[in-house]
Amino acid sequence: MTTQRMEIDIQEVPGAEGVAILHFSGDLISESVRRINECFSAVGKKGKTYAIVDMTEVSLISSAALGEFMGCRKRLIEQHGDLVFSGLDLEMRTKLNLMGATKIFRIYTDIRTALNSYKWEIERQPEKIHVSFPPYLKIVPPLRQLVSRIARQKGYGNRDSFRIETIVDEICNNAVEHGKPGADDLIDLSVIIDPDKIEIDVRNMSDPDKVASLTALLLPENAEVDKLKPDVKRGRGLTLIKMLSDKLSVECTDRGTSVRVKKVREE
Amino acid sequence: MESQIELSFEDIRGKQCAKLIRFIGDLDATNIEFVLEKVCNLINEGIVNIIADFKQLRYVNSTGLGILLHFSKTAREKGGCFKIANINENVYEIIEIIGATTLLEIYDDLDEATAALT
């Protein structure tokens, strides 16, 4: 069986200065170790501390080559970086698993996912979501679940994710119910999730008569309004949002009403 | 795209005018009318002692909580009760924040709720 010569192509990522994507191809065997080492030295000299090793075109990896990757990873981690793999096919992944490497290396399905992880964990860049939706209540449940799932995926705990789901649900329901009668204007939901907090902004064209009562509810003296009346079926949403969040504000302009919430991560 | 909620109804052995209702899914603004109709019909038919099993109720929002308070009030007015059992901690927190734990009869499990039925 003939071996395929190993090739390495190094790619820089605009906007992510610390990252290098290393596209490997061919067979990564013991004879490749020296070149792998030289390649990572060159990457290190350019100040790159986070290496995404793209394995899409790799047909074979030996234990010697894997050992070299471990050594390179150790050096990158010492510089607060990492070496991660992407694009492994099932056969390669199974092999790495048998070699115990999946417990050491982080493996991503593709380069984009690996890059997103870098931006989140190393650069601590927030995840931004923006959705415009028509004013129908039935659209709110999938939206609230989407935001909650993303928060959970980003490492927020079960309790925080549930609270985030509740906040999104209550604000969006308010926006639908308190929208200008007869208006088909879209409601804008913007969410910024970062590792420490989540910010939610819901903007709609509100009924002017309802805006006054909405802002009045935010006054401290009205904090407990109606929340304990068992005969009242509605009107507790804003109270709930206030209790679950760290900051709540309402802004009314000629472009609509914007309800903003900040929720600090607790878990 | 409405939230999914299922209600199942069972008799409670040895108890008159009583039903166990199992809530399965999410209770929110998209399905309260459905739940309201089913439970109010039951109360109007004379089934005024109700135990709500929340073991599989994943989510409730302020609107959902509003109708739970309504069921409790209506059942009491007709000489019965609306008891809740097996509530998950996230749902309990919502009820607690609204200050409704004193208005609703909440029990750890079905045995406790059933034993409390008169």
mmCIF file of N, CA and C in Angstrom, chain A residues 155-256:
data_model
loop_
_atom_site.group_PDB
_atom_site.id
_atom_site.type_symbol
_atom_site.label_atom_id
_atom_site.label_comp_id
_atom_site.label_asym_id
_atom_site.label_seq_id
_atom_site.Cartn_x
_atom_site.Cartn_y
_atom_site.Cartn_z
ATOM 1 N N GLY A 155 -23.857 27.087 27.485
ATOM 2 C CA GLY A 155 -23.371 26.769 28.818
ATOM 3 C C GLY A 155 -24.202 27.311 29.967
ATOM 4 N N TYR A 156 -25.284 28.006 29.655
ATOM 5 C CA TYR A 156 -26.163 28.475 30.738
ATOM 6 C C TYR A 156 -26.849 27.247 31.360
ATOM 7 N N GLY A 157 -27.070 27.303 32.654
ATOM 8 C CA GLY A 157 -27.663 26.171 33.358
ATOM 9 C C GLY A 157 -29.160 26.053 33.117
ATOM 10 N N ASN A 158 -29.727 24.979 33.628
ATOM 11 C CA ASN A 158 -31.146 24.693 33.435
ATOM 12 C C ASN A 158 -32.031 25.808 34.010
ATOM 13 N N ARG A 159 -31.661 26.289 35.191
ATOM 14 C CA ARG A 159 -32.481 27.314 35.849
ATOM 15 C C ARG A 159 -32.410 28.637 35.080
ATOM 16 N N ASP A 160 -31.210 29.034 34.715
ATOM 17 C CA ASP A 160 -31.049 30.271 33.943
ATOM 18 C C ASP A 160 -31.776 30.175 32.603
ATOM 19 N N SER A 161 -31.639 29.037 31.935
ATOM 20 C CA SER A 161 -32.269 28.861 30.617
ATOM 21 C C SER A 161 -33.789 28.941 30.732
ATOM 22 N N PHE A 162 -34.315 28.350 31.810
ATOM 23 C CA PHE A 162 -35.765 28.391 32.015
ATOM 24 C C PHE A 162 -36.224 29.830 32.265
ATOM 25 N N ARG A 163 -35.427 30.564 33.049
ATOM 26 C CA ARG A 163 -35.779 31.970 33.320
ATOM 27 C C ARG A 163 -35.717 32.792 32.033
ATOM 28 N N ILE A 164 -34.720 32.520 31.218
ATOM 29 C CA ILE A 164 -34.593 33.237 29.933
ATOM 30 C C ILE A 164 -35.796 32.924 29.042
ATOM 31 N N GLU A 165 -36.188 31.649 29.021
ATOM 32 C CA GLU A 165 -37.360 31.248 28.234
ATOM 33 C C GLU A 165 -38.594 32.012 28.711
ATOM 34 N N THR A 166 -38.738 32.129 30.023
ATOM 35 C CA THR A 166 -39.903 32.832 30.582
ATOM 36 C C THR A 166 -39.880 34.312 30.215
ATOM 37 N N ILE A 167 -38.707 34.926 30.332
ATOM 38 C CA ILE A 167 -38.608 36.366 30.015
ATOM 39 C C ILE A 167 -38.966 36.615 28.547
ATOM 40 N N VAL A 168 -38.388 35.822 27.644
ATOM 41 C CA VAL A 168 -38.671 35.997 26.200
ATOM 42 C C VAL A 168 -40.165 35.797 25.942
ATOM 43 N N ASP A 169 -40.735 34.781 26.557
ATOM 44 C CA ASP A 169 -42.159 34.477 26.388
ATOM 45 C C ASP A 169 -43.026 35.659 26.827
ATOM 46 N N GLU A 170 -42.739 36.159 28.037
ATOM 47 C CA GLU A 170 -43.585 37.226 28.582
ATOM 48 C C GLU A 170 -43.447 38.524 27.777
ATOM 49 N N ILE A 171 -42.227 38.885 27.395
ATOM 50 C CA ILE A 171 -42.065 40.143 26.641
ATOM 51 C C ILE A 171 -42.723 40.025 25.276
ATOM 52 N N CYS A 172 -42.503 38.896 24.608
ATOM 53 C CA CYS A 172 -43.079 38.744 23.259
ATOM 54 C C CYS A 172 -44.614 38.688 23.325
ATOM 55 N N ASN A 173 -45.141 37.992 24.320
ATOM 56 C CA ASN A 173 -46.602 37.956 24.475
ATOM 57 C C ASN A 173 -47.161 39.359 24.688
ATOM 58 N N ASN A 174 -46.473 40.135 25.522
ATOM 59 C CA ASN A 174 -46.897 41.524 25.750
ATOM 60 C C ASN A 174 -46.877 42.315 24.449
ATOM 61 N N ALA A 175 -45.808 42.129 23.677
ATOM 62 C CA ALA A 175 -45.675 42.875 22.418
ATOM 63 C C ALA A 175 -46.813 42.518 21.459
ATOM 64 N N VAL A 176 -47.188 41.235 21.441
ATOM 65 C CA VAL A 176 -48.289 40.805 20.555
ATOM 66 C C VAL A 176 -49.617 41.372 21.055
ATOM 67 N N GLU A 177 -49.845 41.245 22.360
ATOM 68 C CA GLU A 177 -51.149 41.634 22.912
ATOM 69 C C GLU A 177 -51.330 43.143 22.998
ATOM 70 N N HIS A 178 -50.232 43.872 23.188
ATOM 71 C CA HIS A 178 -50.330 45.323 23.355
ATOM 72 C C HIS A 178 -49.981 46.086 22.086
ATOM 73 N N GLY A 179 -49.886 45.367 20.986
ATOM 74 C CA GLY A 179 -49.589 46.038 19.719
ATOM 75 C C GLY A 179 -50.737 46.914 19.271
ATOM 76 N N LYS A 180 -50.410 47.813 18.377
ATOM 77 C CA LYS A 180 -51.411 48.743 17.862
ATOM 78 C C LYS A 180 -52.535 47.952 17.196
ATOM 79 N N PRO A 181 -53.799 48.197 17.560
ATOM 80 C CA PRO A 181 -54.895 47.414 16.964
ATOM 81 C C PRO A 181 -54.902 47.546 15.438
ATOM 82 N N GLY A 182 -55.046 46.416 14.780
ATOM 83 C CA GLY A 182 -55.147 46.415 13.320
ATOM 84 C C GLY A 182 -53.819 46.530 12.603
ATOM 85 N N ALA A 183 -52.738 46.761 13.358
ATOM 86 C CA ALA A 183 -51.439 46.916 12.695
ATOM 87 C C ALA A 183 -50.824 45.555 12.417
ATOM 88 N N ASP A 184 -50.231 45.420 11.249
ATOM 89 C CA ASP A 184 -49.573 44.168 10.906
ATOM 90 C C ASP A 184 -48.057 44.313 10.992
ATOM 91 N N ASP A 185 -47.618 45.392 11.689
ATOM 92 C CA ASP A 185 -46.175 45.619 11.776
ATOM 93 C C ASP A 185 -45.490 44.450 12.455
ATOM 94 N N LEU A 186 -44.299 44.165 11.964
ATOM 95 C CA LEU A 186 -43.543 43.067 12.553
ATOM 96 C C LEU A 186 -43.012 43.478 13.927
ATOM 97 N N ILE A 187 -42.818 42.479 14.763
ATOM 98 C CA ILE A 187 -42.195 42.690 16.070
ATOM 99 C C ILE A 187 -40.743 42.247 15.944
ATOM 100 N N ASP A 188 -39.842 43.060 16.475
ATOM 101 C CA ASP A 188 -38.413 42.734 16.408
ATOM 102 C C ASP A 188 -37.938 42.194 17.743
ATOM 103 N N LEU A 189 -37.373 40.999 17.702
ATOM 104 C CA LEU A 189 -36.759 40.413 18.898
ATOM 105 C C LEU A 189 -35.250 40.355 18.674
ATOM 106 N N SER A 190 -34.509 41.032 19.539
ATOM 107 C CA SER A 190 -33.043 40.975 19.464
ATOM 108 C C SER A 190 -32.519 40.409 20.769
ATOM 109 N N VAL A 191 -31.630 39.437 20.648
ATOM 110 C CA VAL A 191 -31.047 38.813 21.838
ATOM 111 C C VAL A 191 -29.530 38.812 21.691
ATOM 112 N N ILE A 192 -28.854 39.253 22.726
ATOM 113 C CA ILE A 192 -27.392 39.185 22.742
ATOM 114 C C ILE A 192 -26.999 38.304 23.923
ATOM 115 N N ILE A 193 -26.414 37.161 23.607
ATOM 116 C CA ILE A 193 -26.005 36.234 24.672
ATOM 117 C C ILE A 193 -24.486 36.297 24.779
ATOM 118 N N ASP A 194 -23.978 36.660 25.935
ATOM 119 C CA ASP A 194 -22.537 36.532 26.123
ATOM 120 C C ASP A 194 -22.297 35.632 27.325
ATOM 121 N N PRO A 195 -21.046 35.291 27.592
ATOM 122 C CA PRO A 195 -20.820 34.294 28.647
ATOM 123 C C PRO A 195 -21.315 34.713 30.036
ATOM 124 N N ASP A 196 -21.506 36.005 30.256
ATOM 125 C CA ASP A 196 -21.888 36.452 31.604
ATOM 126 C C ASP A 196 -23.318 36.963 31.726
ATOM 127 N N LYS A 197 -23.904 37.343 30.612
ATOM 128 C CA LYS A 197 -25.253 37.918 30.700
ATOM 129 C C LYS A 197 -25.988 37.777 29.366
ATOM 130 N N ILE A 198 -27.292 38.010 29.445
ATOM 131 C CA ILE A 198 -28.104 37.984 28.230
ATOM 132 C C ILE A 198 -28.926 39.271 28.192
ATOM 133 N N GLU A 199 -28.987 39.883 27.020
ATOM 134 C CA GLU A 199 -29.777 41.105 26.860
ATOM 135 C C GLU A 199 -30.853 40.857 25.808
ATOM 136 N N ILE A 200 -32.074 41.206 26.153
ATOM 137 C CA ILE A 200 -33.214 40.946 25.268
ATOM 138 C C ILE A 200 -33.907 42.270 24.988
ATOM 139 N N ASP A 201 -34.200 42.513 23.734
ATOM 140 C CA ASP A 201 -34.870 43.759 23.345
ATOM 141 C C ASP A 201 -36.026 43.388 22.418
ATOM 142 N N VAL A 202 -37.227 43.773 22.801
ATOM 143 C CA VAL A 202 -38.391 43.516 21.940
ATOM 144 C C VAL A 202 -39.028 44.852 21.579
ATOM 145 N N ARG A 203 -39.141 45.083 20.288
ATOM 146 C CA ARG A 203 -39.662 46.377 19.817
ATOM 147 C C ARG A 203 -40.913 46.143 18.969
ATOM 148 N N ASN A 204 -41.940 46.934 19.253
ATOM 149 C CA ASN A 204 -43.152 46.850 18.425
ATOM 150 C C ASN A 204 -43.803 48.223 18.317
ATOM 151 N N MET A 205 -44.798 48.319 17.463
ATOM 152 C CA MET A 205 -45.587 49.555 17.372
ATOM 153 C C MET A 205 -46.748 49.402 18.346
ATOM 154 N N SER A 206 -46.601 49.966 19.535
ATOM 155 C CA SER A 206 -47.603 49.746 20.585
ATOM 156 C C SER A 206 -48.795 50.665 20.450
ATOM 157 N N ASP A 207 -49.860 50.203 21.026
ATOM 158 C CA ASP A 207 -51.048 51.033 21.182
ATOM 159 C C ASP A 207 -50.698 52.132 22.199
ATOM 160 N N PRO A 208 -50.778 53.439 21.821
ATOM 161 C CA PRO A 208 -50.374 54.516 22.730
ATOM 162 C C PRO A 208 -51.100 54.462 24.070
ATOM 163 N N ASP A 209 -52.367 54.014 24.054
ATOM 164 C CA ASP A 209 -53.124 53.955 25.311
ATOM 165 C C ASP A 209 -52.523 52.925 26.272
ATOM 166 N N LYS A 210 -51.961 51.874 25.707
ATOM 167 C CA LYS A 210 -51.422 50.800 26.552
ATOM 168 C C LYS A 210 -49.998 51.094 27.015
ATOM 169 N N VAL A 211 -49.293 51.948 26.274
ATOM 170 C CA VAL A 211 -47.919 52.286 26.659
ATOM 171 C C VAL A 211 -47.892 52.958 28.022
ATOM 172 N N ALA A 212 -48.851 53.847 28.261
ATOM 173 C CA ALA A 212 -48.895 54.575 29.540
ATOM 174 C C ALA A 212 -49.037 53.593 30.709
ATOM 175 N N SER A 213 -49.901 52.602 30.555
ATOM 176 C CA SER A 213 -50.085 51.650 31.654
ATOM 177 C C SER A 213 -48.858 50.747 31.799
ATOM 178 N N LEU A 214 -48.194 50.498 30.688
ATOM 179 C CA LEU A 214 -46.988 49.672 30.719
ATOM 180 C C LEU A 214 -45.883 50.373 31.501
ATOM 181 N N THR A 215 -45.650 51.646 31.186
ATOM 182 C CA THR A 215 -44.593 52.388 31.888
ATOM 183 C C THR A 215 -44.969 52.615 33.348
ATOM 184 N N ALA A 216 -46.264 52.776 33.619
ATOM 185 C CA ALA A 216 -46.698 52.970 35.006
ATOM 186 C C ALA A 216 -46.378 51.741 35.857
ATOM 187 N N LEU A 217 -46.473 50.577 35.249
ATOM 188 C CA LEU A 217 -46.198 49.339 35.979
ATOM 189 C C LEU A 217 -44.745 49.242 36.433
ATOM 190 N N LEU A 218 -43.884 50.002 35.742
ATOM 191 C CA LEU A 218 -42.467 49.952 36.098
ATOM 192 C C LEU A 218 -42.125 50.808 37.311
ATOM 193 N N LEU A 219 -43.052 51.686 37.702
ATOM 194 C CA LEU A 219 -42.787 52.528 38.863
ATOM 195 C C LEU A 219 -42.721 51.655 40.116
ATOM 196 N N PRO A 220 -41.785 51.964 41.013
ATOM 197 C CA PRO A 220 -41.594 51.118 42.201
ATOM 198 C C PRO A 220 -42.873 50.938 43.015
ATOM 199 N N GLU A 221 -43.681 52.006 43.111
ATOM 200 C CA GLU A 221 -44.891 51.906 43.943
ATOM 201 C C GLU A 221 -45.940 50.950 43.348
ATOM 202 N N ASN A 222 -45.763 50.619 42.056
ATOM 203 C CA ASN A 222 -46.727 49.720 41.413
ATOM 204 C C ASN A 222 -46.179 48.307 41.211
ATOM 205 N N ALA A 223 -45.091 48.042 41.887
ATOM 206 C CA ALA A 223 -44.420 46.759 41.652
ATOM 207 C C ALA A 223 -45.289 45.547 41.952
ATOM 208 N N GLU A 224 -46.155 45.664 42.925
ATOM 209 C CA GLU A 224 -46.919 44.492 43.348
ATOM 210 C C GLU A 224 -48.336 44.472 42.776
ATOM 211 N N VAL A 225 -48.596 45.372 41.825
ATOM 212 C CA VAL A 225 -49.952 45.522 41.303
ATOM 213 C C VAL A 225 -50.558 44.193 40.837
ATOM 214 N N ASP A 226 -51.693 43.878 41.387
ATOM 215 C CA ASP A 226 -52.520 42.766 40.918
ATOM 216 C C ASP A 226 -51.912 41.375 41.027
ATOM 217 N N LYS A 227 -50.681 41.291 41.499
ATOM 218 C CA LYS A 227 -50.073 39.975 41.381
ATOM 219 C C LYS A 227 -50.715 38.933 42.295
ATOM 220 N N LEU A 228 -51.404 39.393 43.326
ATOM 221 C CA LEU A 228 -51.972 38.418 44.235
ATOM 222 C C LEU A 228 -53.486 38.264 44.107
ATOM 223 N N LYS A 229 -54.088 38.949 43.141
ATOM 224 C CA LYS A 229 -55.540 38.832 43.013
ATOM 225 C C LYS A 229 -55.890 37.564 42.242
ATOM 226 N N PRO A 230 -56.525 36.598 42.920
ATOM 227 C CA PRO A 230 -56.781 35.329 42.246
ATOM 228 C C PRO A 230 -57.810 35.426 41.128
ATOM 229 N N ASP A 231 -58.622 36.491 41.135
ATOM 230 C CA ASP A 231 -59.647 36.598 40.102
ATOM 231 C C ASP A 231 -59.118 37.283 38.830
ATOM 232 N N VAL A 232 -57.884 37.729 38.876
ATOM 233 C CA VAL A 232 -57.301 38.350 37.688
ATOM 234 C C VAL A 232 -56.515 37.294 36.924
ATOM 235 N N LYS A 233 -56.924 37.059 35.652
ATOM 236 C CA LYS A 233 -56.252 35.995 34.889
ATOM 237 C C LYS A 233 -54.966 36.499 34.228
ATOM 238 N N ARG A 234 -54.898 37.792 33.927
ATOM 239 C CA ARG A 234 -53.750 38.320 33.188
ATOM 240 C C ARG A 234 -53.086 39.466 33.944
ATOM 241 N N GLY A 235 -52.006 39.988 33.370
ATOM 242 C CA GLY A 235 -51.387 41.196 33.913
ATOM 243 C C GLY A 235 -50.231 40.952 34.861
ATOM 244 N N ARG A 236 -49.788 39.691 34.971
ATOM 245 C CA ARG A 236 -48.673 39.417 35.873
ATOM 246 C C ARG A 236 -47.351 39.290 35.125
ATOM 247 N N GLY A 237 -47.410 39.394 33.818
ATOM 248 C CA GLY A 237 -46.221 39.161 32.988
ATOM 249 C C GLY A 237 -45.073 40.090 33.317
ATOM 250 N N LEU A 238 -45.368 41.379 33.420
ATOM 251 C CA LEU A 238 -44.315 42.353 33.670
ATOM 252 C C LEU A 238 -43.718 42.181 35.074
ATOM 253 N N THR A 239 -44.589 41.842 36.020
ATOM 254 C CA THR A 239 -44.104 41.571 37.382
ATOM 255 C C THR A 239 -43.105 40.418 37.346
ATOM 256 N N LEU A 240 -43.464 39.393 36.593
ATOM 257 C CA LEU A 240 -42.605 38.214 36.482
ATOM 258 C C LEU A 240 -41.267 38.578 35.831
ATOM 259 N N ILE A 241 -41.341 39.376 34.765
ATOM 260 C CA ILE A 241 -40.103 39.778 34.075
ATOM 261 C C ILE A 241 -39.206 40.558 35.043
ATOM 262 N N LYS A 242 -39.820 41.473 35.800
ATOM 263 C CA LYS A 242 -39.043 42.283 36.737
ATOM 264 C C LYS A 242 -38.347 41.414 37.777
ATOM 265 N N MET A 243 -39.061 40.402 38.253
ATOM 266 C CA MET A 243 -38.504 39.549 39.298
ATOM 267 C C MET A 243 -37.408 38.623 38.757
ATOM 268 N N LEU A 244 -37.529 38.258 37.490
ATOM 269 C CA LEU A 244 -36.569 37.306 36.929
ATOM 270 C C LEU A 244 -35.327 37.982 36.349
ATOM 271 N N SER A 245 -35.412 39.281 36.090
ATOM 272 C CA SER A 245 -34.297 39.939 35.403
ATOM 273 C C SER A 245 -33.541 40.869 36.343
ATOM 274 N N ASP A 246 -32.420 41.367 35.853
ATOM 275 C CA ASP A 246 -31.613 42.285 36.657
ATOM 276 C C ASP A 246 -31.864 43.736 36.275
ATOM 277 N N LYS A 247 -32.348 43.967 35.076
ATOM 278 C CA LYS A 247 -32.644 45.333 34.653
ATOM 279 C C LYS A 247 -33.775 45.289 33.630
ATOM 280 N N LEU A 248 -34.729 46.165 33.800
ATOM 281 C CA LEU A 248 -35.851 46.232 32.856
ATOM 282 C C LEU A 248 -36.121 47.695 32.534
ATOM 283 N N SER A 249 -36.204 48.001 31.264
ATOM 284 C CA SER A 249 -36.520 49.391 30.899
ATOM 285 C C SER A 249 -37.464 49.415 29.703
ATOM 286 N N VAL A 250 -38.241 50.463 29.621
ATOM 287 C CA VAL A 250 -39.176 50.638 28.505
ATOM 288 C C VAL A 250 -38.890 51.979 27.857
ATOM 289 N N GLU A 251 -38.763 51.966 26.526
ATOM 290 C CA GLU A 251 -38.506 53.221 25.816
ATOM 291 C C GLU A 251 -39.569 53.383 24.739
ATOM 292 N N CYS A 252 -40.224 54.518 24.770
ATOM 293 C CA CYS A 252 -41.265 54.777 23.769
ATOM 294 C C CYS A 252 -40.826 55.918 22.860
ATOM 295 N N THR A 253 -40.753 55.643 21.592
ATOM 296 C CA THR A 253 -40.413 56.686 20.628
ATOM 297 C C THR A 253 -41.403 56.578 19.468
ATOM 298 N N ASP A 254 -41.237 57.476 18.487
ATOM 299 C CA ASP A 254 -42.147 57.390 17.337
ATOM 300 C C ASP A 254 -41.841 56.158 16.475
ATOM 301 N N ARG A 255 -40.707 55.459 16.777
ATOM 302 C CA ARG A 255 -40.388 54.233 16.040
ATOM 303 C C ARG A 255 -40.968 52.995 16.738
ATOM 304 N N GLY A 256 -41.641 53.243 17.853
ATOM 305 C CA GLY A 256 -42.273 52.125 18.537
ATOM 306 C C GLY A 256 -41.869 52.049 19.991
#
